[in-house]
Coordinates of C-alpha atoms and ligand atoms in Angstrom, one line a residue:
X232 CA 65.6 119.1 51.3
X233 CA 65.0 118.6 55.0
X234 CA 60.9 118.8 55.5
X235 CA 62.1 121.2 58.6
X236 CA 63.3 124.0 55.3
X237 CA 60.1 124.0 53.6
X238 CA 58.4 126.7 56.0
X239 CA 61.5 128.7 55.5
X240 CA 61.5 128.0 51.7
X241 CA 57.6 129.3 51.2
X242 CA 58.4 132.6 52.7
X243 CA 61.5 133.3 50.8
X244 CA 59.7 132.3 47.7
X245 CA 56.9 134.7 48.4
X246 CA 59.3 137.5 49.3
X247 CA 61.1 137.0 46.0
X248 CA 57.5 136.9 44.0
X249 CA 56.5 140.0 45.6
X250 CA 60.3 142.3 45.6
X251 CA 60.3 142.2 49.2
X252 CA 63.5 139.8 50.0
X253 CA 65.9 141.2 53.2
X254 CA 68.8 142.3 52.0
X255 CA 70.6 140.4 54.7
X256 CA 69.1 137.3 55.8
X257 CA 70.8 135.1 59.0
X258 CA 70.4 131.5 58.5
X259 CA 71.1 130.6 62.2
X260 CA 70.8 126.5 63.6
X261 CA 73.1 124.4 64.9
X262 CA 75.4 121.8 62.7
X263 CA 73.5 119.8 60.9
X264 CA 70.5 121.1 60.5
X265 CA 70.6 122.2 57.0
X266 CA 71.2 126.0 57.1
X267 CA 73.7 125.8 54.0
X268 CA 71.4 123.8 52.0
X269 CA 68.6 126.2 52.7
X270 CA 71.1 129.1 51.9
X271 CA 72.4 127.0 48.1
X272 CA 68.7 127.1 47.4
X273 CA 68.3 130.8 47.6
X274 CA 71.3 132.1 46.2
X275 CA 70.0 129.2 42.9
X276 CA 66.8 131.0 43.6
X277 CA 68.3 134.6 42.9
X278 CA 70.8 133.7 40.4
X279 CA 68.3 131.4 38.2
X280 CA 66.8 133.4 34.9
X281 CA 63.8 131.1 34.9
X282 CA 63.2 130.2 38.1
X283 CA 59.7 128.0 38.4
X284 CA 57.3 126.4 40.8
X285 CA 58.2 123.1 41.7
X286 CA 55.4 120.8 40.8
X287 CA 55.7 117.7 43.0
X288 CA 55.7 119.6 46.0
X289 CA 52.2 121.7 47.0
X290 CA 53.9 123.9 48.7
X291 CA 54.2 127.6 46.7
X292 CA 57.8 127.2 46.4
X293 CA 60.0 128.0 43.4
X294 CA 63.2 126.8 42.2
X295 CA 65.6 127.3 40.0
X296 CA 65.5 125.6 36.7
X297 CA 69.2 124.1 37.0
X298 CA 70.2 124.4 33.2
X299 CA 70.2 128.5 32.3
X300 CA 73.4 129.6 31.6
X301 CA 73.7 131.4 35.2
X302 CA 72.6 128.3 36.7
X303 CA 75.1 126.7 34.9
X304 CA 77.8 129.1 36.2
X305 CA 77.1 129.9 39.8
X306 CA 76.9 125.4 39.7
X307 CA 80.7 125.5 38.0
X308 CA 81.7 128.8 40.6
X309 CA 82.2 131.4 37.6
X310 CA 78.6 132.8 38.5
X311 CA 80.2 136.6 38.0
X312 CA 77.4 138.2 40.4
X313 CA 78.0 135.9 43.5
X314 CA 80.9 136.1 46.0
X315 CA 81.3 133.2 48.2
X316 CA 83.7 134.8 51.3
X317 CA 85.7 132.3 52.5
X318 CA 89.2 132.9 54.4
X319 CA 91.6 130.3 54.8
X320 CA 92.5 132.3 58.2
X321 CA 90.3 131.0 61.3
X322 CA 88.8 134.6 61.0
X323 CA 86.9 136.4 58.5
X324 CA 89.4 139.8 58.7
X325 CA 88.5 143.2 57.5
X326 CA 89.8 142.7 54.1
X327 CA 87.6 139.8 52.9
X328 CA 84.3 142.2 54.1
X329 CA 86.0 145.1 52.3
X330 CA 86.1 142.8 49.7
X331 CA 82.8 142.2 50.0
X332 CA 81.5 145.6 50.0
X333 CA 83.3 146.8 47.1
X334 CA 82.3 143.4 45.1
X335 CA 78.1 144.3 46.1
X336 CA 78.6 148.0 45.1
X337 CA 79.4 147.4 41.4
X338 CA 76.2 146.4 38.9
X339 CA 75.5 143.3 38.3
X340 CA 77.0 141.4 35.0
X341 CA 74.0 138.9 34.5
X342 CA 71.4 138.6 36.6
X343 CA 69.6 140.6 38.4
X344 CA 70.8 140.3 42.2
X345 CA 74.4 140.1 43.6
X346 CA 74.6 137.9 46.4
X347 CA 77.7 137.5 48.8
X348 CA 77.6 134.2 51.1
X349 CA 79.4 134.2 54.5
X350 CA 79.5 131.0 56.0
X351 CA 81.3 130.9 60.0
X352 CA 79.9 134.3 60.1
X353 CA 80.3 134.4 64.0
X354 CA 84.9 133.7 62.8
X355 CA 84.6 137.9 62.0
X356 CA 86.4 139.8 63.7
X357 CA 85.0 142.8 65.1
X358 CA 86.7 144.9 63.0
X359 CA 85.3 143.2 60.2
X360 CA 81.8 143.3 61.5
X361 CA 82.0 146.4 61.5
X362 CA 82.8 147.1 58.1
X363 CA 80.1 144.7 57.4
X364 CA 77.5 146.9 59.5
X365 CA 78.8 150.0 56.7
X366 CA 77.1 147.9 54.5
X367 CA 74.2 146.3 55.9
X368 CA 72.6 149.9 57.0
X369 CA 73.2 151.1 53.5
X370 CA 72.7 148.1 51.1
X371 CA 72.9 148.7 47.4
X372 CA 69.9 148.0 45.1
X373 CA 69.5 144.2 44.7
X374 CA 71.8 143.1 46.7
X375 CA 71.0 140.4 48.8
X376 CA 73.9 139.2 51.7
X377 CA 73.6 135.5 53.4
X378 CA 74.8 135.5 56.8
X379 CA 75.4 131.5 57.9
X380 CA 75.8 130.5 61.4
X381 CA 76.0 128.1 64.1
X382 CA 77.2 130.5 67.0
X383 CA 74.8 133.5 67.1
X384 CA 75.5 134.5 70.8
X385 CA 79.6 135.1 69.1
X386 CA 77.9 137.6 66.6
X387 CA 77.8 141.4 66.8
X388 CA 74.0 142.3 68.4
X389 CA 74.0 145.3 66.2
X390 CA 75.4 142.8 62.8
X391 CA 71.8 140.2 64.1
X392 CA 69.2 143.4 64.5
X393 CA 70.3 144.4 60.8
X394 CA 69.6 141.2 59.3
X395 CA 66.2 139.2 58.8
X396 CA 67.1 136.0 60.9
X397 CA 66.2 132.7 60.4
X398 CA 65.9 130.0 63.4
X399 CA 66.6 126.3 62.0
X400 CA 64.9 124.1 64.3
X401 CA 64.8 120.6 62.7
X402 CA 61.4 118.6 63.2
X403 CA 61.0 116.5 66.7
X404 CA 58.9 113.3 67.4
X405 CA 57.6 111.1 65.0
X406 CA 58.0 113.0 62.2
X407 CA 61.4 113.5 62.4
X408 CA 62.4 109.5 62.6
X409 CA 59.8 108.8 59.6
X410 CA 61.9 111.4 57.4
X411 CA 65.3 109.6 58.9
X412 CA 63.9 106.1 57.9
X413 CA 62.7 106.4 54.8
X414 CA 65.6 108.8 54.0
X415 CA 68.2 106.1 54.8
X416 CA 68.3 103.8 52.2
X417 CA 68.2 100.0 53.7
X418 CA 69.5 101.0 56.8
X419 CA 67.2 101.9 59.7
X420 CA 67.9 103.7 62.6
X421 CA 64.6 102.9 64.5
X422 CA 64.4 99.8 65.6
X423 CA 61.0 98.1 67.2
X424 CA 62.4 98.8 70.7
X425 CA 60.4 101.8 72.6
X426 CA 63.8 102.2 74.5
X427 CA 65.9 103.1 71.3
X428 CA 63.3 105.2 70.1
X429 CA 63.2 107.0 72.7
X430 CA 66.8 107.7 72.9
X431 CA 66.8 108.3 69.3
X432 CA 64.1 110.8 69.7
X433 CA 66.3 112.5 72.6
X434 CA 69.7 112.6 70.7
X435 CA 68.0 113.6 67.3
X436 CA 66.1 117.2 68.4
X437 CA 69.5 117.7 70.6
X438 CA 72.1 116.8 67.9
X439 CA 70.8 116.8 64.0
X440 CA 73.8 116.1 63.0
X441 CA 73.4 112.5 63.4
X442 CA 71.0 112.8 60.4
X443 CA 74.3 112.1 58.3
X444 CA 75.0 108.5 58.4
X445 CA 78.8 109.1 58.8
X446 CA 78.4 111.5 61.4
X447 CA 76.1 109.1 63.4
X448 CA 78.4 106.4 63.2
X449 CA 81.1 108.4 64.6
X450 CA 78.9 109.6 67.0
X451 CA 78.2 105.5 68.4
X452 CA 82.1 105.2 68.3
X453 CA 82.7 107.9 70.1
X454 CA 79.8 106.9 72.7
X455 CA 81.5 103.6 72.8
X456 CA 85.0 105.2 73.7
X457 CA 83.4 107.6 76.1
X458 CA 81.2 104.6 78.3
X459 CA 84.6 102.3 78.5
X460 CA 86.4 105.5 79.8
X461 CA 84.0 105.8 82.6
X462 CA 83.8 102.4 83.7
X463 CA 87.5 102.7 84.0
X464 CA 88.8 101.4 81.3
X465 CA 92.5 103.4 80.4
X466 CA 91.4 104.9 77.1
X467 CA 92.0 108.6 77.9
X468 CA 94.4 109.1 74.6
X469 CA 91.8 107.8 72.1
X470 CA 89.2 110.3 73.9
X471 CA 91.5 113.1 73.6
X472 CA 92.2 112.8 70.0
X473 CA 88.1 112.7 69.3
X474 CA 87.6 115.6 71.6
X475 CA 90.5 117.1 69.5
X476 CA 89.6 116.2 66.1
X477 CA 86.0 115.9 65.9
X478 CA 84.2 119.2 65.9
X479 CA 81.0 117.9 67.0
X480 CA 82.6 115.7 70.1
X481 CA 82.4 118.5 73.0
X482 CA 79.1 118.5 72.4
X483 CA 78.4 114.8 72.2
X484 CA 80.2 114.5 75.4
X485 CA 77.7 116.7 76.8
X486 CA 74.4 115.2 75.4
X487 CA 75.6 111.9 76.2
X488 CA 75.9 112.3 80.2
X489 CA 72.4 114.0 79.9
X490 CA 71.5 110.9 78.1
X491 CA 72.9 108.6 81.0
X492 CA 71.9 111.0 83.5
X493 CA 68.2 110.7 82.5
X494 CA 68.6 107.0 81.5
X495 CA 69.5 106.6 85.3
X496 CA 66.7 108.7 86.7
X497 CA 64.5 106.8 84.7
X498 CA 66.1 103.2 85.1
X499 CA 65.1 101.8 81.4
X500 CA 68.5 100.9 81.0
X501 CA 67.7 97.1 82.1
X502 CA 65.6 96.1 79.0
X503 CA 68.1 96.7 76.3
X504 CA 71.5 94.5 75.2
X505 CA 72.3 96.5 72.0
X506 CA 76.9 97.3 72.4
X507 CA 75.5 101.1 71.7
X508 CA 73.3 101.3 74.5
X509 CA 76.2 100.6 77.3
X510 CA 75.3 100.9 80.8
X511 CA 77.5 103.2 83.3
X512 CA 78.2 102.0 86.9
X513 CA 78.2 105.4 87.8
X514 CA 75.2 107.3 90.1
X515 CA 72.8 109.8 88.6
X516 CA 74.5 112.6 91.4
X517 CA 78.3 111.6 89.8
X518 CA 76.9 112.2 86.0
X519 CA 75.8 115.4 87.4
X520 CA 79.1 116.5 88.3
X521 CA 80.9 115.1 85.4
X522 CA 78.2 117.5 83.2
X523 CA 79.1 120.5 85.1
X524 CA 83.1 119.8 84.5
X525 CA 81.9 119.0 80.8
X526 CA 79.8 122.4 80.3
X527 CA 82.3 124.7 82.2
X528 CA 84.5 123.5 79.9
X529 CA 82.6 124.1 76.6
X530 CA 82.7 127.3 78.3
X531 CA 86.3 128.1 78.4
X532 CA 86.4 127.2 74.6
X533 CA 83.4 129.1 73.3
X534 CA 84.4 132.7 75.6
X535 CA 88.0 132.4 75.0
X536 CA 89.1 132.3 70.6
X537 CA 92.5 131.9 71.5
X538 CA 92.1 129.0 74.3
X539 CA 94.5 126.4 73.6
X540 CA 91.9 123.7 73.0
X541 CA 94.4 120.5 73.5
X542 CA 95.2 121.9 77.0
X543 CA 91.3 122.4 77.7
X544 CA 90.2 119.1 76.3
X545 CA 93.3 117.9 78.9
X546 CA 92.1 119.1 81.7
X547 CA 88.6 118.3 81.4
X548 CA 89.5 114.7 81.0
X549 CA 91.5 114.9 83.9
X550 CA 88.7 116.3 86.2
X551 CA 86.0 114.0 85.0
X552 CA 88.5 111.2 86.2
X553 CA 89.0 113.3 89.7
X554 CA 85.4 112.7 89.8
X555 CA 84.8 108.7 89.2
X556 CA 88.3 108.6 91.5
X557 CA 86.1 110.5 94.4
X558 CA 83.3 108.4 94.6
X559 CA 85.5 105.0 94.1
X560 CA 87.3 106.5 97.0
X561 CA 83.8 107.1 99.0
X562 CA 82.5 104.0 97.5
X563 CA 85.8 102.2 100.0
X564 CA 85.2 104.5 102.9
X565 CA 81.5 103.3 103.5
Ligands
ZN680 ZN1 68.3 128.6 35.9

């Protein structure tokens, strides 16, 4: 469990001790940082028959015991009293929340909570949220509703007032890259260089994804592809396809220019030779401009659900080119 949970973890456990759980709690944090982990451990929580305090951690928090017979069943997905919504649609619709609703309103067979789990909450429609409101202002005795999400601004205000809401903010400094180490077996990601530290410190608190060891290494390729592009280098396809396939690559693109932007302002760029750590040619002012084409549009995509995101991804390519031409061109001209 991610030592950024525990805090989280300690509350919820004395809630449940006490009878004093939400009945709708938001786990809200971007990708990465754990919020369905944190989410599995409550609905174990709720669903255990002897749940217990967990004795190598100090911390007051209980968990489930992981061999009851509802353990056993919510762990094999034939758990009768939890619902896990998921849609194969890109939307939650109305249906699945009716479903919902009518799924919370019957007793429970075994335990003593029904617990519904909607991951993507922000993919409801509005119709659906507002089924889901129906229920939220009225809940039914012992029912508790997990709300996941990465996207709160694209939820309903009135579906985030009725739920208890939890902020995952993973850990920063020191603390954060000690977990990282010694969580990654063999394989550091700190080296003894202040300048990579420092990076890592940068592109850890803005993107906890890179936790995952997969994740991080497509992060470096991407990085990789994204450097040779602006230095000119006719890779535009391969860029395209990760802006397209990876979910997480608009916003690498982003942190990344910040990265090079500071990097620039701060000129520690010289000391290192590591193939991750590429240099750019281009001026602090021109990595300014290429973030504002970058965030206007991560705007597009985020305001717009049915923006065609090929044709987005496209275009921002294209002006971010326009850019590195325009100085080239001044660049002659002086
Ligand atoms: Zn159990």
């Amino acid at each position: 469990m991610n030592t950024w949970l525990l805090s989280h973890q300690q509350i919820l456990s004395h809630q449940y001790e006490q009878n004093t759980l939400p009945h709708a709690i938001l786990i809200s944090g971007v990708a990465g940082t754990g919020k369905l982990e944190l989410a599995q451990w409550l609905l174990y929580l709720l669903t255990c028959q002897q749940p217990q305090l967990s004795h190598h951690l100090k911390e007051n928090i209980l968990q489930a015991c992981d061999s009851c017979k509802s353990c056993l069943l919510l762990k094999s997905n034939t758990y009768p009293d939890h619902l896990n919504l998921v849609t194969e649609k890109n939307s939650l619709g109305v249906d699945d929340i009716r479903h919902a609703n009518s799924f919370l309103q019957k007793t429970a067979h075994l335990g003593k909570f029904k617990t519904v789990l909607i991951n993507h909450a922000q993919t409801m429609t509005t119709q659906a949220a507002n089924a889901l409101l129906k229920t939220l202002e009225e809940p039914s005795a012992n029912s508790v509703i997990l709300l996941l999400t990465h996207d709160i601004e694209n939820l309903l205000p009135t579906i985030v007032s009725r739920c208890r809401v939890l902020n995952i903010r993973p850990k920063v400094g020191k603390s954060l890259l000690q977990g990282l180490s010694e969580g990654m077996s063999g394989e550091k990601l700190v080296s003894d260089s202040d300048v990579k530290i420092n990076t890592n410190f940068v592109n850890l608190t803005q993107l906890p994804e890179l936790t995952d060891k997969v994740t991080n290494e497509a992060f470096q390729h991407f990085k990789v592809c994204y450097l040779n592009y602006l230095d000119g280098q006719r890779v535009e396809t391969q860029l395209l396809q990760q802006l397209l396939n990876n979910q997480h690559a608009l916003r690498w693109l982003e942190q990344i220019t910040v990265d090079l932007q500071r990097e620039k302002i701060l000129g520690i760029m010289k000391i290192t030779t590591a193939p991750t750590m590429m240099q750019t040619q281009l001026s602090s002012q021109v990595l300014h401009q290429i973030y504002k084409v970058i965030i206007n549009g991560c705007k597009v995509i985020k305001s717009y659900t049915q923006a065609n995101k090929q044709f987005v991804c496209e275009q921002l390519i294209m002006k971010i080119s326009d850019v590195i031409e325009q100085t080239n061109i001044n660049k002659q001209e002086r």
